[in-house]
CSV table of C-alpha atoms in Angstrom, one decimal:
chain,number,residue,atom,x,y,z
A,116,UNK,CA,-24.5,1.9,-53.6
A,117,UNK,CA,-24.2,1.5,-50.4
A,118,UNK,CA,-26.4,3.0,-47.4
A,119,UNK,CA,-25.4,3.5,-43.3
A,120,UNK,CA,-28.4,4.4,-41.1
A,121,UNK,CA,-26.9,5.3,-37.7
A,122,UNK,CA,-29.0,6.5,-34.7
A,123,UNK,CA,-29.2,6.7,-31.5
A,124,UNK,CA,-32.5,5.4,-29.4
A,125,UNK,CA,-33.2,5.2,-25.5
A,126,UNK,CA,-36.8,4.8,-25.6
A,127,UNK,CA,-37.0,3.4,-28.8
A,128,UNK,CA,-38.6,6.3,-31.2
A,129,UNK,CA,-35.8,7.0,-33.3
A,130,UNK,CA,-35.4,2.6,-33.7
A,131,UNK,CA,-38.7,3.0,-35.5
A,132,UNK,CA,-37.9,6.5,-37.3
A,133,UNK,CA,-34.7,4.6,-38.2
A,134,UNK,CA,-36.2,1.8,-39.2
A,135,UNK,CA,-38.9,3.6,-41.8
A,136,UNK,CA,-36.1,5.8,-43.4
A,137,UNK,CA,-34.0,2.3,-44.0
A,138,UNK,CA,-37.5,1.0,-45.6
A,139,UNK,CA,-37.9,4.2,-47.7
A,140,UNK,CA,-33.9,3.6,-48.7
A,141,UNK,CA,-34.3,0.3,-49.8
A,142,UNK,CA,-37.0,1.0,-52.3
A,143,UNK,CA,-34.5,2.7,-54.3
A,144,UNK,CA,-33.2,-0.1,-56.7
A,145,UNK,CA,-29.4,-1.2,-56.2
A,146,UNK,CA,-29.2,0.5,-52.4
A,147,UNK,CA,-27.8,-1.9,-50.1
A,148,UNK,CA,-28.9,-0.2,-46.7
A,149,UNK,CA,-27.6,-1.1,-43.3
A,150,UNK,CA,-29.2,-0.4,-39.9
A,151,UNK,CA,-26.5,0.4,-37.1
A,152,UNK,CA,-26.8,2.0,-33.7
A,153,UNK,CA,-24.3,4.3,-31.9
A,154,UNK,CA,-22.6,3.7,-28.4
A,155,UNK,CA,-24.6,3.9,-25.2
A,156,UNK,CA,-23.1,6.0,-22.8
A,157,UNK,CA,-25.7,6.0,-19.7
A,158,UNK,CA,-24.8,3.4,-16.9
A,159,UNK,CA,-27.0,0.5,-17.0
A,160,UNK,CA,-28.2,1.3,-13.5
A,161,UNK,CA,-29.8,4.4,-14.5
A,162,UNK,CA,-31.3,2.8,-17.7
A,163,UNK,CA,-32.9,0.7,-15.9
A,164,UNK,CA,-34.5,2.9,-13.4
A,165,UNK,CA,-35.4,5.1,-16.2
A,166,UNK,CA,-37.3,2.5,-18.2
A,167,UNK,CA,-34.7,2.6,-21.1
A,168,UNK,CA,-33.3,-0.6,-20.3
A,169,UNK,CA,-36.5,-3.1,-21.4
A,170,UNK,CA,-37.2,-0.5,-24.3
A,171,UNK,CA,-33.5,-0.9,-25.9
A,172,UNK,CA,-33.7,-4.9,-25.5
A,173,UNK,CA,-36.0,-4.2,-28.9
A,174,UNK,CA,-33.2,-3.4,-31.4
A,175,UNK,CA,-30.3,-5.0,-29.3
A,176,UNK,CA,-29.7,-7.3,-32.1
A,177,UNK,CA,-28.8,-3.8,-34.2
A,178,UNK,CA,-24.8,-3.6,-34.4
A,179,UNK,CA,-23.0,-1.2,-33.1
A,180,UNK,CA,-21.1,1.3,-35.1
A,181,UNK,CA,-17.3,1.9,-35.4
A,182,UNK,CA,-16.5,5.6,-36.9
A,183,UNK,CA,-14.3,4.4,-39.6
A,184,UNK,CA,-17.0,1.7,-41.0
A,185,UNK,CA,-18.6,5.1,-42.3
A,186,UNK,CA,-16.0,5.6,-44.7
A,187,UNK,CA,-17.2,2.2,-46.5
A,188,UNK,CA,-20.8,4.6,-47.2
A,189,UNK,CA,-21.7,6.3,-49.9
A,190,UNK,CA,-24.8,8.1,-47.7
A,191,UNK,CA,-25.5,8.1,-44.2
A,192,UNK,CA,-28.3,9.2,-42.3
A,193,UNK,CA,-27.8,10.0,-38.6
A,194,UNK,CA,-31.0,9.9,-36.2
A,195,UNK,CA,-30.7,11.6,-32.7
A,196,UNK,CA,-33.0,12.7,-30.2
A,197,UNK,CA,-33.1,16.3,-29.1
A,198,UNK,CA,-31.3,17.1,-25.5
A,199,UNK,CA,-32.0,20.9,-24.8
A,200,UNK,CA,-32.2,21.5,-28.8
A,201,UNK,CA,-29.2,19.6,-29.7
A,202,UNK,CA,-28.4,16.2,-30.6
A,203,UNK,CA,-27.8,13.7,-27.8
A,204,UNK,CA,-24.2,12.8,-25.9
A,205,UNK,CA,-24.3,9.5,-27.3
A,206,UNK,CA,-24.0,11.0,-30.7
A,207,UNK,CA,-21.9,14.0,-30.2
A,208,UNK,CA,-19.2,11.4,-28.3
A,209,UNK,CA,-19.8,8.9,-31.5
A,210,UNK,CA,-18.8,12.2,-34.3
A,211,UNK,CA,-16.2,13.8,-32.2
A,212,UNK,CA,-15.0,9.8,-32.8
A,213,UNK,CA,-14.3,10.6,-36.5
A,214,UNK,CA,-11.2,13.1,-36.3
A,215,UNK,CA,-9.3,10.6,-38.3
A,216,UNK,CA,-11.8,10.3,-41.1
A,217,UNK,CA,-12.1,14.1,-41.3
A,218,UNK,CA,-8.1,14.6,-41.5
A,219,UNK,CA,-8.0,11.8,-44.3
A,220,UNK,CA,-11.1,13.5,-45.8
A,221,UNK,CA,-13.1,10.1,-46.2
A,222,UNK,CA,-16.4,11.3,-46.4
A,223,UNK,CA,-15.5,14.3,-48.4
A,224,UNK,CA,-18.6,14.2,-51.1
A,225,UNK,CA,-20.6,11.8,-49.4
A,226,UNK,CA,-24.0,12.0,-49.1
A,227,UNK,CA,-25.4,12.7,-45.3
A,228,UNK,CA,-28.8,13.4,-44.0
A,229,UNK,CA,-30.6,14.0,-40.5
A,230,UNK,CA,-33.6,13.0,-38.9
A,231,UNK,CA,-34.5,13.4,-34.7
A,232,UNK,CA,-37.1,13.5,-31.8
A,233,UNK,CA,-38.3,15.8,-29.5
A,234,UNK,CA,-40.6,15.6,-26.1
A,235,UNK,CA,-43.1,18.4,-27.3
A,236,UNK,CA,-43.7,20.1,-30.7
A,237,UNK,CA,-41.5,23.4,-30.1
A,238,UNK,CA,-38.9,21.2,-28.1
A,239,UNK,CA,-35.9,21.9,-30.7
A,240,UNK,CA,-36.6,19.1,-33.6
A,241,UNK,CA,-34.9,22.4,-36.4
A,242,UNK,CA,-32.1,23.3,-34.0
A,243,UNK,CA,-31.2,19.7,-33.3
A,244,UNK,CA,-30.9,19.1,-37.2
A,245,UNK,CA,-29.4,22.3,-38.4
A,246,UNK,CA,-26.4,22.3,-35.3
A,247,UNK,CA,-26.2,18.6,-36.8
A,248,UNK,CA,-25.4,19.9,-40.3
A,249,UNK,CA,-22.5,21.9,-39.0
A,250,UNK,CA,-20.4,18.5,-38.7
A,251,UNK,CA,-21.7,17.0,-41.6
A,252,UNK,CA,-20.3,20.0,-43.6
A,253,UNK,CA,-17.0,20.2,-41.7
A,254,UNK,CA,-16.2,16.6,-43.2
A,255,UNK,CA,-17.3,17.9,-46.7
A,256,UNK,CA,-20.9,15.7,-46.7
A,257,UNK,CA,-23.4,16.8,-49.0
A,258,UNK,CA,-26.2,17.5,-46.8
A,259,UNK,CA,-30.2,16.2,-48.2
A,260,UNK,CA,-32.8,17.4,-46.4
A,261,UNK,CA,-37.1,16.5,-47.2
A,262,UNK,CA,-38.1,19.0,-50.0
A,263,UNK,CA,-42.1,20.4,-50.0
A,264,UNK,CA,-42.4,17.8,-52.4
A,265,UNK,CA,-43.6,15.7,-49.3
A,266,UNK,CA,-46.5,17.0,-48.8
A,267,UNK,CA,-47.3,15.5,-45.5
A,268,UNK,CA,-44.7,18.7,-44.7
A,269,UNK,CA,-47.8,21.0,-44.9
A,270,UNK,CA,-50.5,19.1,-43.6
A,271,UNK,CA,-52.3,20.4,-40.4
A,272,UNK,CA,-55.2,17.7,-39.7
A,273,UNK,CA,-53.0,16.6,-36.4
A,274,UNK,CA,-49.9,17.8,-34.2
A,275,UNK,CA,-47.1,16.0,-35.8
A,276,UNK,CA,-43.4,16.2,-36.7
A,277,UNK,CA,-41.9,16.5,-39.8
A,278,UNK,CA,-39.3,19.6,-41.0
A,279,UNK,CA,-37.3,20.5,-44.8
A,280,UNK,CA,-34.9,19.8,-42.7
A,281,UNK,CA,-35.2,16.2,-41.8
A,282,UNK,CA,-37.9,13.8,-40.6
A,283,UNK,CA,-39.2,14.4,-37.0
A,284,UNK,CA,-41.2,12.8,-34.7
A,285,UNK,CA,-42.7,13.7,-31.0
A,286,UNK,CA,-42.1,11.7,-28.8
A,287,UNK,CA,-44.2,13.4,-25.3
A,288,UNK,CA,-43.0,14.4,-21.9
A,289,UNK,CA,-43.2,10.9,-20.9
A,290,UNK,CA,-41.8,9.5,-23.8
A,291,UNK,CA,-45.3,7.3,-24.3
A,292,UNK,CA,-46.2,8.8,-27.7
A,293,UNK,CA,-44.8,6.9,-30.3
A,294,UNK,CA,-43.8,8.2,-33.8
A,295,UNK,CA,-47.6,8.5,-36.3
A,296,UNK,CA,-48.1,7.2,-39.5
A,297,UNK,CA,-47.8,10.5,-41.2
A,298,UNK,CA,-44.0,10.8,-38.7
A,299,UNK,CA,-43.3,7.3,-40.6
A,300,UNK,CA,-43.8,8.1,-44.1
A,301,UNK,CA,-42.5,11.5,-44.2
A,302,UNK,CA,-39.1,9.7,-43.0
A,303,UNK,CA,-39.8,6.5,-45.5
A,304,UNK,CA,-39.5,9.6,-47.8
A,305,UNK,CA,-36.6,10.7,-46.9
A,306,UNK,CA,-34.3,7.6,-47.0
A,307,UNK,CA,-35.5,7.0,-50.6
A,308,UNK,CA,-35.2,10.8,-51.6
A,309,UNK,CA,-31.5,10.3,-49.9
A,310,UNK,CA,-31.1,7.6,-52.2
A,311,UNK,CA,-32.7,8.4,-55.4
A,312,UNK,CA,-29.8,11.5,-55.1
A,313,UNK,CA,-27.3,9.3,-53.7
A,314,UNK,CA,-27.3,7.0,-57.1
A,315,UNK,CA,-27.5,10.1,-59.7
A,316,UNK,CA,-24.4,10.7,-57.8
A,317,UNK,CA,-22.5,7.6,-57.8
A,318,UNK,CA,-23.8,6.9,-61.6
A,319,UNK,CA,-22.6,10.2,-62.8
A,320,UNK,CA,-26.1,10.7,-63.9
């Protein structure tokens, strides 16, 4: 069974979120998980001047996607940080990439799940993942979320991320805060929940 993870990171937060739901995903016997990172779209000039440029050097050994390889997937979970309460360019310009897969209907069944980032704790983390859903379900995906079976869900010791929805993570203002412990093993929960589901459905049991 075979396992996409495909984000998009600027400052680096969702490498690590991405990173933890691949480790969660790979505790799942037979999952063959792959890491893989969406075009950037921001000039190297401005990434630069904007920090971005040293923090993306970390997970510049992480491939680059091509729409179509996500046809070879039996589940795919996207990561995206929140612009405004949506998902990022870089990731809308990556899915509105996939016409042809949607007119063939290759991910019709598929598994597909969503985790994101936000600057502050009301800065959209819900609306980012839901709008998300919308193109998941126009290609047919079956869409897993993180059920209250997680119970770092409900915990309320610290300000933190983490939604039914999908795995979160806050990332400040300034981008300095970097995803917590709890952020990091509510999403190692969901890339094994994703593919404890996603072999029930390949095996037909």
């Amino acid at each position: 069974m075979k396992i996409q993870v495909v984000f998009y990171s600027m400052h680096g937060h969702l490498y690590r979120m991405a990173e933890a739901v691949a480790e969660g995903a790979r505790r799942v016997e037979g999952a063959d998980v792959a890491l893989f990172q969406v075009p950037e779209l921001v000039p190297e000039e401005a990434l630069e001047e904007s920090g971005a440029k040293a923090a993306r050097a970390a997970f510049a050994h992480v491939p680059v996607m091509e729409p179509g390889r996500l046809a070879e997937a039996d589940a795919i979970l996207f990561g995206t940080p929140t612009r405004f309460g949506n998902m990022c360019a870089q990731m809308r310009n990556f899915l509105d990439r996939t016409t042809r897969l949607w007119l063939s209907g290759a991910l019709v069944g598929k598994v597909g799940s969503v985790f994101a980032s936000t600057a502050s704790q009301h800065g959209g983390q819900e609306t980012t993942i839901t709008s998300f859903h919308t193109t998941l379900l126009h290609h047919g995906m079956i869409i897993v979320g993180v059920p209250y079976s997680e119970q770092r869900l409900v915990q309320m010791d610290e300000i933190g991320g983490g939604t039914p929805y999908g795995a979160t993570t806050l990332a400040g203002a300034d981008g300095s805060r970097q995803p917590s412990a709890i952020e990091l093993e509510i999403a190692r929960f969901q890339g094994r929940h994703v593919a404890e589901i996603t072999r029930r459905l390949v095996s037909g049991g």
